Protein backbone atom coordinates (compact mmCIF):
# COMPACT_ATOMS: atom_id res chain seq x y z
CA UNK A 1 0.00 0.00 0.00
CA UNK A 2 1.20 3.48 -0.74
CA UNK A 3 1.56 6.08 1.98
CA UNK A 4 2.86 9.56 2.65
CA UNK A 5 4.33 10.85 5.90
CA UNK A 6 4.84 14.44 6.97
CA UNK A 7 6.83 14.07 10.18
CA UNK A 8 6.26 17.61 11.49
CA UNK A 9 2.85 18.83 12.58
CA UNK A 10 4.12 22.40 12.60
CA UNK A 11 7.12 24.30 11.28
CA UNK A 12 8.00 27.75 12.61
CA UNK A 13 10.32 30.10 10.76
CA UNK A 14 11.13 33.79 10.84
CA UNK A 15 10.28 35.93 7.84
CA UNK A 16 13.20 36.08 5.43
CA UNK A 17 14.68 32.77 6.56
CA UNK A 18 14.68 29.65 4.41
CA UNK A 19 11.97 27.09 5.07
CA UNK A 20 11.69 23.34 4.62
CA UNK A 21 8.58 21.20 4.99
CA UNK A 22 9.40 17.52 4.99
CA UNK A 23 7.68 14.67 3.17
CA UNK A 24 8.55 11.01 2.77
CA UNK A 25 6.66 8.41 0.79
CA UNK A 26 6.29 4.69 0.39
CA UNK A 27 5.06 3.27 -2.93
CA UNK A 28 5.62 0.37 -5.24
CA UNK A 29 6.52 1.62 -8.67
CA UNK A 30 7.44 5.09 -9.82
CA UNK A 31 5.96 7.84 -7.65
CA UNK A 32 4.20 10.95 -8.85
CA UNK A 33 4.55 13.53 -6.08
CA UNK A 34 2.60 16.69 -5.37
CA UNK A 35 2.49 19.59 -2.92
CA UNK A 36 -0.67 21.51 -2.11
CA UNK A 37 -1.35 24.48 0.15
CA UNK A 38 -4.52 25.24 2.10
CA UNK A 39 -5.38 28.66 3.49
CA UNK A 40 -7.98 28.93 6.28
CA UNK A 41 -11.50 27.95 5.25
CA UNK A 42 -10.44 27.34 1.66
CA UNK A 43 -9.89 24.36 -0.61
CA UNK A 44 -6.44 23.06 -1.45
CA UNK A 45 -4.37 24.74 -4.14
CA UNK A 46 -1.74 23.03 -6.27
CA UNK A 47 1.87 24.21 -5.76
CA UNK A 48 4.08 21.85 -7.74
CA UNK A 49 4.62 18.27 -8.85
CA UNK A 50 7.33 15.80 -9.72
CA UNK A 51 6.59 13.31 -12.47
CA UNK A 52 9.96 12.52 -14.01
CA UNK A 53 13.21 14.20 -15.01
CA UNK A 54 15.01 16.90 -13.02
CA UNK A 55 14.94 16.17 -9.30
CA UNK A 56 14.50 19.84 -8.43
CA UNK A 57 11.01 21.07 -9.26
CA UNK A 58 9.97 24.72 -9.19
CA UNK A 59 6.41 25.78 -8.50
CA UNK A 60 4.10 28.61 -7.57
CA UNK A 61 4.91 31.49 -5.16
CA UNK A 62 8.67 30.79 -5.20
CA UNK A 63 8.40 27.28 -3.79
CA UNK A 64 10.50 24.37 -4.96
CA UNK A 65 10.85 20.73 -3.99
CA UNK A 66 13.60 18.18 -4.30
CA UNK A 67 12.89 14.58 -5.20
CA UNK A 68 15.32 12.13 -3.59
CA UNK A 69 14.71 8.57 -4.69
CA UNK A 70 17.23 6.93 -2.36
CA UNK A 71 15.72 8.65 0.69
CA UNK A 72 12.14 8.40 -0.68
CA UNK A 73 11.66 12.07 0.14
CA UNK A 74 10.12 15.10 -1.52
CA UNK A 75 10.79 18.08 0.74
CA UNK A 76 9.24 21.47 0.02
CA UNK A 77 11.56 24.47 0.23
CA UNK A 78 11.63 28.21 -0.17
CA UNK A 79 14.77 30.37 0.10
CA UNK A 80 13.08 33.28 1.89
CA UNK A 81 9.81 32.85 3.80
CA UNK A 82 7.01 35.41 3.81
CA UNK A 83 4.37 35.91 6.51
CA UNK A 84 1.80 35.25 3.77
CA UNK A 85 3.23 31.73 3.33
CA UNK A 86 1.66 30.77 6.65
CA UNK A 87 -0.79 27.97 5.82
CA UNK A 88 -1.34 24.21 5.92
CA UNK A 89 0.78 22.24 3.47
CA UNK A 90 0.03 18.77 2.14
CA UNK A 91 2.24 16.30 0.33
CA UNK A 92 0.55 13.69 -1.88
CA UNK A 93 1.53 10.71 -4.02
CA UNK A 94 0.07 8.60 -6.78
CA UNK A 95 1.56 5.90 -8.98
CA UNK A 96 1.09 4.48 -12.43
CA UNK A 97 -0.44 1.35 -10.96
CA UNK A 98 -3.34 2.80 -8.99
CA UNK A 99 -5.78 4.22 -11.55
CA UNK A 100 -5.68 7.78 -10.35
CA UNK A 101 -5.84 7.61 -6.57
CA UNK A 102 -3.97 10.43 -4.87
CA UNK A 103 -2.98 9.76 -1.26
CA UNK A 104 -2.27 12.69 1.05
CA UNK A 105 -0.07 13.13 4.09
CA UNK A 106 -1.51 14.46 7.32
CA UNK A 107 -0.41 18.02 6.65
CA UNK A 108 2.12 20.43 8.16
CA UNK A 109 1.19 23.85 9.47
CA UNK A 110 3.73 26.48 8.47
CA UNK A 111 3.92 29.53 10.71
CA UNK A 112 6.05 32.41 9.48
CA UNK A 113 6.62 35.12 12.07
CA UNK A 114 7.56 38.70 11.27
CA UNK B 1 -14.53 30.48 -14.30
CA UNK B 2 -16.35 28.49 -11.61
CA UNK B 3 -13.99 25.48 -11.49
CA UNK B 4 -15.24 23.04 -8.85
CA UNK B 5 -18.41 23.98 -6.98
CA UNK B 6 -19.73 22.20 -3.91
CA UNK B 7 -23.19 22.53 -2.44
CA UNK B 8 -24.18 22.96 0.30
CA UNK B 9 -21.27 24.70 2.07
CA UNK B 10 -22.65 24.03 5.54
CA UNK B 11 -25.12 21.51 6.89
CA UNK B 12 -26.20 20.24 10.29
CA UNK B 13 -27.83 16.82 10.46
CA UNK B 14 -29.27 14.68 13.20
CA UNK B 15 -28.05 11.11 13.60
CA UNK B 16 -29.85 8.85 11.15
CA UNK B 17 -30.78 11.55 8.66
CA UNK B 18 -29.71 11.34 5.05
CA UNK B 19 -28.26 13.92 2.72
CA UNK B 20 -26.45 14.39 -0.58
CA UNK B 21 -23.47 16.60 -1.32
CA UNK B 22 -23.22 17.80 -4.89
CA UNK B 23 -19.98 18.50 -6.70
CA UNK B 24 -20.00 20.13 -10.12
CA UNK B 25 -17.03 20.91 -12.34
CA UNK B 26 -17.00 22.86 -15.58
CA UNK B 27 -13.54 21.87 -16.80
CA UNK B 28 -14.51 18.66 -18.62
CA UNK B 29 -12.33 16.59 -16.28
CA UNK B 30 -12.55 12.82 -16.34
CA UNK B 31 -11.42 12.10 -12.79
CA UNK B 32 -13.35 13.25 -9.73
CA UNK B 33 -12.78 12.61 -6.04
CA UNK B 34 -14.42 12.98 -2.65
CA UNK B 35 -12.15 13.48 0.38
CA UNK B 36 -12.85 14.15 4.01
CA UNK B 37 -10.58 16.31 6.13
CA UNK B 38 -10.26 15.77 9.86
CA UNK B 39 -7.80 17.44 12.24
CA UNK B 40 -4.47 15.62 12.38
CA UNK B 41 -5.52 13.11 9.73
CA UNK B 42 -5.05 15.05 6.55
CA UNK B 43 -7.29 14.23 3.63
CA UNK B 44 -8.67 10.73 3.30
CA UNK B 45 -10.13 9.46 0.05
CA UNK B 46 -13.75 8.32 0.32
CA UNK B 47 -14.69 7.45 -3.27
CA UNK B 48 -13.49 8.45 -6.67
CA UNK B 49 -14.46 8.20 -10.32
CA UNK B 50 -12.31 7.83 -13.41
CA UNK B 51 -15.12 8.69 -15.81
CA UNK B 52 -18.85 9.09 -16.32
CA UNK B 53 -20.76 6.09 -15.02
CA UNK B 54 -17.82 4.71 -13.01
CA UNK B 55 -17.07 4.84 -9.29
CA UNK B 56 -14.51 3.19 -7.01
CA UNK B 57 -13.86 2.95 -3.30
CA UNK B 58 -11.11 4.89 -1.59
CA UNK B 59 -9.61 4.52 1.88
CA UNK B 60 -12.75 5.23 3.95
CA UNK B 61 -15.85 4.36 1.89
CA UNK B 62 -18.07 2.89 4.62
CA UNK B 63 -21.27 4.83 5.26
CA UNK B 64 -21.07 6.72 1.95
CA UNK B 65 -22.37 6.15 -1.56
CA UNK B 66 -21.57 8.01 -4.76
CA UNK B 67 -22.88 8.41 -8.27
CA UNK B 68 -21.45 9.87 -11.47
CA UNK B 69 -24.37 9.90 -13.87
CA UNK B 70 -23.08 12.97 -15.70
CA UNK B 71 -19.45 13.74 -16.39
CA UNK B 72 -19.61 17.13 -14.71
CA UNK B 73 -21.30 15.98 -11.49
CA UNK B 74 -20.17 13.71 -8.66
CA UNK B 75 -22.63 13.14 -5.82
CA UNK B 76 -21.76 11.95 -2.33
CA UNK B 77 -24.58 10.48 -0.27
CA UNK B 78 -24.93 9.68 3.40
CA UNK B 79 -27.84 7.29 3.89
CA UNK B 80 -27.86 7.32 7.70
CA UNK B 81 -25.60 9.97 9.14
CA UNK B 82 -23.48 9.24 12.22
CA UNK B 83 -21.53 11.66 14.46
CA UNK B 84 -18.30 10.08 13.15
CA UNK B 85 -19.15 11.60 9.78
CA UNK B 86 -18.81 15.12 11.14
CA UNK B 87 -16.07 16.50 8.93
CA UNK B 88 -15.18 18.88 6.15
CA UNK B 89 -15.74 17.28 2.75
CA UNK B 90 -13.79 18.27 -0.31
CA UNK B 91 -14.51 17.44 -3.89
CA UNK B 92 -11.76 17.58 -6.49
CA UNK B 93 -11.36 16.96 -10.18
CA UNK B 94 -8.26 16.13 -12.11
CA UNK B 95 -6.85 17.54 -15.31
CA UNK B 96 -6.77 15.57 -18.52
CA UNK B 97 -3.18 14.64 -17.66
CA UNK B 98 -4.73 11.64 -15.96
CA UNK B 99 -2.82 10.27 -13.04
CA UNK B 100 -0.03 12.81 -13.43
CA UNK B 101 -2.35 15.79 -13.46
CA UNK B 102 -2.98 18.03 -10.50
CA UNK B 103 -6.27 18.21 -8.61
CA UNK B 104 -8.57 21.20 -8.55
CA UNK B 105 -10.49 21.45 -5.29
CA UNK B 106 -13.81 22.92 -4.29
CA UNK B 107 -14.13 25.19 -1.27
CA UNK B 108 -15.40 22.43 0.99
CA UNK B 109 -18.65 21.41 2.67
CA UNK B 110 -18.72 21.48 6.45
CA UNK B 111 -21.02 18.79 7.84
CA UNK B 112 -21.98 18.43 11.49
CA UNK B 113 -23.89 15.38 12.67
CA UNK B 114 -25.50 15.74 16.09
Tab-separated table of C-alpha atoms in Angstrom:
chain	number	residue	atom	x	y	z
A	1	UNK	CA	0.000	0.000	0.000
A	2	UNK	CA	1.201	3.480	-0.736
A	3	UNK	CA	1.564	6.082	1.978
A	4	UNK	CA	2.862	9.560	2.648
A	5	UNK	CA	4.326	10.854	5.896
A	6	UNK	CA	4.837	14.435	6.967
A	7	UNK	CA	6.829	14.073	10.182
A	8	UNK	CA	6.265	17.606	11.488
A	9	UNK	CA	2.848	18.833	12.578
A	10	UNK	CA	4.123	22.405	12.597
A	11	UNK	CA	7.123	24.302	11.276
A	12	UNK	CA	7.998	27.749	12.610
A	13	UNK	CA	10.321	30.101	10.759
A	14	UNK	CA	11.127	33.787	10.841
A	15	UNK	CA	10.283	35.925	7.844
A	16	UNK	CA	13.201	36.084	5.430
A	17	UNK	CA	14.679	32.773	6.562
A	18	UNK	CA	14.684	29.650	4.406
A	19	UNK	CA	11.971	27.093	5.072
A	20	UNK	CA	11.692	23.342	4.618
A	21	UNK	CA	8.582	21.203	4.989
A	22	UNK	CA	9.402	17.518	4.990
A	23	UNK	CA	7.676	14.668	3.171
A	24	UNK	CA	8.553	11.011	2.772
A	25	UNK	CA	6.659	8.413	0.795
A	26	UNK	CA	6.287	4.685	0.387
A	27	UNK	CA	5.059	3.268	-2.928
A	28	UNK	CA	5.617	0.375	-5.244
A	29	UNK	CA	6.518	1.623	-8.674
A	30	UNK	CA	7.442	5.094	-9.822
A	31	UNK	CA	5.961	7.838	-7.645
A	32	UNK	CA	4.205	10.954	-8.851
A	33	UNK	CA	4.551	13.531	-6.075
A	34	UNK	CA	2.597	16.690	-5.372
A	35	UNK	CA	2.493	19.586	-2.919
A	36	UNK	CA	-0.666	21.509	-2.112
A	37	UNK	CA	-1.351	24.484	0.148
A	38	UNK	CA	-4.518	25.241	2.098
A	39	UNK	CA	-5.382	28.660	3.486
A	40	UNK	CA	-7.980	28.926	6.284
A	41	UNK	CA	-11.498	27.946	5.248
A	42	UNK	CA	-10.435	27.337	1.657
A	43	UNK	CA	-9.888	24.361	-0.613
A	44	UNK	CA	-6.439	23.056	-1.453
A	45	UNK	CA	-4.370	24.738	-4.138
A	46	UNK	CA	-1.741	23.030	-6.267
A	47	UNK	CA	1.869	24.213	-5.757
A	48	UNK	CA	4.078	21.846	-7.743
A	49	UNK	CA	4.616	18.271	-8.853
A	50	UNK	CA	7.325	15.796	-9.715
A	51	UNK	CA	6.588	13.312	-12.467
A	52	UNK	CA	9.961	12.522	-14.011
A	53	UNK	CA	13.212	14.205	-15.009
A	54	UNK	CA	15.012	16.897	-13.020
A	55	UNK	CA	14.941	16.168	-9.304
A	56	UNK	CA	14.497	19.841	-8.434
A	57	UNK	CA	11.011	21.067	-9.259
A	58	UNK	CA	9.965	24.718	-9.187
A	59	UNK	CA	6.405	25.776	-8.497
A	60	UNK	CA	4.099	28.612	-7.567
A	61	UNK	CA	4.914	31.488	-5.161
A	62	UNK	CA	8.673	30.795	-5.204
A	63	UNK	CA	8.397	27.282	-3.788
A	64	UNK	CA	10.497	24.373	-4.960
A	65	UNK	CA	10.855	20.732	-3.995
A	66	UNK	CA	13.605	18.182	-4.301
A	67	UNK	CA	12.886	14.583	-5.200
A	68	UNK	CA	15.322	12.130	-3.588
A	69	UNK	CA	14.712	8.565	-4.694
A	70	UNK	CA	17.234	6.927	-2.364
A	71	UNK	CA	15.725	8.647	0.686
A	72	UNK	CA	12.140	8.405	-0.680
A	73	UNK	CA	11.659	12.066	0.136
A	74	UNK	CA	10.121	15.099	-1.524
A	75	UNK	CA	10.789	18.083	0.740
A	76	UNK	CA	9.243	21.470	0.024
A	77	UNK	CA	11.563	24.466	0.228
A	78	UNK	CA	11.633	28.206	-0.169
A	79	UNK	CA	14.766	30.373	0.097
A	80	UNK	CA	13.079	33.279	1.886
A	81	UNK	CA	9.810	32.850	3.801
A	82	UNK	CA	7.007	35.406	3.814
A	83	UNK	CA	4.373	35.907	6.508
A	84	UNK	CA	1.804	35.253	3.775
A	85	UNK	CA	3.234	31.730	3.327
A	86	UNK	CA	1.658	30.768	6.652
A	87	UNK	CA	-0.792	27.975	5.817
A	88	UNK	CA	-1.345	24.212	5.924
A	89	UNK	CA	0.782	22.237	3.466
A	90	UNK	CA	0.033	18.768	2.139
A	91	UNK	CA	2.244	16.301	0.331
A	92	UNK	CA	0.551	13.691	-1.879
A	93	UNK	CA	1.531	10.707	-4.022
A	94	UNK	CA	0.071	8.604	-6.781
A	95	UNK	CA	1.562	5.901	-8.975
A	96	UNK	CA	1.088	4.483	-12.427
A	97	UNK	CA	-0.441	1.350	-10.959
A	98	UNK	CA	-3.337	2.796	-8.993
A	99	UNK	CA	-5.779	4.217	-11.551
A	100	UNK	CA	-5.681	7.782	-10.349
A	101	UNK	CA	-5.841	7.607	-6.575
A	102	UNK	CA	-3.970	10.433	-4.874
A	103	UNK	CA	-2.984	9.757	-1.262
A	104	UNK	CA	-2.269	12.695	1.055
A	105	UNK	CA	-0.073	13.125	4.087
A	106	UNK	CA	-1.515	14.463	7.317
A	107	UNK	CA	-0.411	18.022	6.653
A	108	UNK	CA	2.117	20.428	8.159
A	109	UNK	CA	1.194	23.855	9.466
A	110	UNK	CA	3.733	26.479	8.472
A	111	UNK	CA	3.916	29.530	10.708
A	112	UNK	CA	6.054	32.412	9.480
A	113	UNK	CA	6.617	35.122	12.074
A	114	UNK	CA	7.556	38.703	11.265
B	1	UNK	CA	-14.533	30.481	-14.296
B	2	UNK	CA	-16.349	28.486	-11.613
B	3	UNK	CA	-13.986	25.485	-11.489
B	4	UNK	CA	-15.239	23.039	-8.848
B	5	UNK	CA	-18.406	23.979	-6.979
B	6	UNK	CA	-19.733	22.196	-3.914
B	7	UNK	CA	-23.195	22.528	-2.438
B	8	UNK	CA	-24.179	22.958	0.300
B	9	UNK	CA	-21.273	24.696	2.070
B	10	UNK	CA	-22.652	24.028	5.538
B	11	UNK	CA	-25.119	21.508	6.885
B	12	UNK	CA	-26.205	20.238	10.287
B	13	UNK	CA	-27.827	16.822	10.463
B	14	UNK	CA	-29.266	14.676	13.199
B	15	UNK	CA	-28.053	11.114	13.601
B	16	UNK	CA	-29.854	8.852	11.155
B	17	UNK	CA	-30.782	11.555	8.656
B	18	UNK	CA	-29.708	11.337	5.052
B	19	UNK	CA	-28.259	13.924	2.719
B	20	UNK	CA	-26.448	14.386	-0.575
B	21	UNK	CA	-23.474	16.601	-1.323
B	22	UNK	CA	-23.217	17.803	-4.886
B	23	UNK	CA	-19.984	18.496	-6.704
B	24	UNK	CA	-20.003	20.126	-10.124
B	25	UNK	CA	-17.028	20.906	-12.338
B	26	UNK	CA	-17.003	22.857	-15.576
B	27	UNK	CA	-13.537	21.866	-16.797
B	28	UNK	CA	-14.513	18.656	-18.624
B	29	UNK	CA	-12.329	16.593	-16.281
B	30	UNK	CA	-12.554	12.818	-16.344
B	31	UNK	CA	-11.423	12.104	-12.792
B	32	UNK	CA	-13.349	13.246	-9.732
B	33	UNK	CA	-12.782	12.611	-6.040
B	34	UNK	CA	-14.419	12.981	-2.650
B	35	UNK	CA	-12.155	13.477	0.377
B	36	UNK	CA	-12.848	14.154	4.006
B	37	UNK	CA	-10.578	16.305	6.128
B	38	UNK	CA	-10.264	15.766	9.861
B	39	UNK	CA	-7.795	17.440	12.244
B	40	UNK	CA	-4.470	15.619	12.375
B	41	UNK	CA	-5.518	13.110	9.734
B	42	UNK	CA	-5.050	15.054	6.549
B	43	UNK	CA	-7.291	14.225	3.627
B	44	UNK	CA	-8.667	10.728	3.298
B	45	UNK	CA	-10.130	9.465	0.051
B	46	UNK	CA	-13.754	8.324	0.318
B	47	UNK	CA	-14.686	7.446	-3.266
B	48	UNK	CA	-13.493	8.449	-6.675
B	49	UNK	CA	-14.461	8.201	-10.321
B	50	UNK	CA	-12.307	7.833	-13.410
B	51	UNK	CA	-15.121	8.686	-15.809
B	52	UNK	CA	-18.850	9.092	-16.316
B	53	UNK	CA	-20.757	6.092	-15.017
B	54	UNK	CA	-17.823	4.708	-13.009
B	55	UNK	CA	-17.068	4.842	-9.288
B	56	UNK	CA	-14.514	3.188	-7.013
B	57	UNK	CA	-13.857	2.946	-3.297
B	58	UNK	CA	-11.108	4.888	-1.590
B	59	UNK	CA	-9.612	4.519	1.876
B	60	UNK	CA	-12.753	5.233	3.950
B	61	UNK	CA	-15.850	4.362	1.886
B	62	UNK	CA	-18.065	2.890	4.622
B	63	UNK	CA	-21.267	4.826	5.257
B	64	UNK	CA	-21.066	6.718	1.949
B	65	UNK	CA	-22.365	6.150	-1.559
B	66	UNK	CA	-21.573	8.009	-4.755
B	67	UNK	CA	-22.882	8.406	-8.266
B	68	UNK	CA	-21.446	9.870	-11.470
B	69	UNK	CA	-24.372	9.896	-13.874
B	70	UNK	CA	-23.080	12.969	-15.703
B	71	UNK	CA	-19.450	13.745	-16.391
B	72	UNK	CA	-19.605	17.131	-14.714
B	73	UNK	CA	-21.298	15.977	-11.488
B	74	UNK	CA	-20.173	13.712	-8.660
B	75	UNK	CA	-22.630	13.145	-5.818
B	76	UNK	CA	-21.762	11.949	-2.329
B	77	UNK	CA	-24.578	10.481	-0.269
B	78	UNK	CA	-24.930	9.679	3.399
B	79	UNK	CA	-27.843	7.286	3.893
B	80	UNK	CA	-27.864	7.321	7.698
B	81	UNK	CA	-25.600	9.972	9.140
B	82	UNK	CA	-23.478	9.245	12.216
B	83	UNK	CA	-21.534	11.657	14.462
B	84	UNK	CA	-18.300	10.083	13.151
B	85	UNK	CA	-19.148	11.603	9.776
B	86	UNK	CA	-18.806	15.116	11.138
B	87	UNK	CA	-16.068	16.504	8.929
B	88	UNK	CA	-15.183	18.877	6.147
B	89	UNK	CA	-15.741	17.279	2.753
B	90	UNK	CA	-13.786	18.269	-0.314
B	91	UNK	CA	-14.510	17.439	-3.892
B	92	UNK	CA	-11.763	17.577	-6.491
B	93	UNK	CA	-11.358	16.965	-10.180
B	94	UNK	CA	-8.261	16.128	-12.109
B	95	UNK	CA	-6.853	17.537	-15.310
B	96	UNK	CA	-6.765	15.574	-18.517
B	97	UNK	CA	-3.177	14.636	-17.664
B	98	UNK	CA	-4.726	11.637	-15.963
B	99	UNK	CA	-2.817	10.268	-13.036
B	100	UNK	CA	-0.031	12.813	-13.433
B	101	UNK	CA	-2.352	15.790	-13.462
B	102	UNK	CA	-2.979	18.032	-10.497
B	103	UNK	CA	-6.266	18.205	-8.609
B	104	UNK	CA	-8.568	21.203	-8.548
B	105	UNK	CA	-10.489	21.452	-5.286
B	106	UNK	CA	-13.806	22.917	-4.293
B	107	UNK	CA	-14.126	25.193	-1.269
B	108	UNK	CA	-15.398	22.429	0.985
B	109	UNK	CA	-18.654	21.407	2.669
B	110	UNK	CA	-18.721	21.476	6.454
B	111	UNK	CA	-21.018	18.791	7.842
B	112	UNK	CA	-21.980	18.433	11.490
B	113	UNK	CA	-23.888	15.380	12.669
B	114	UNK	CA	-25.499	15.740	16.088
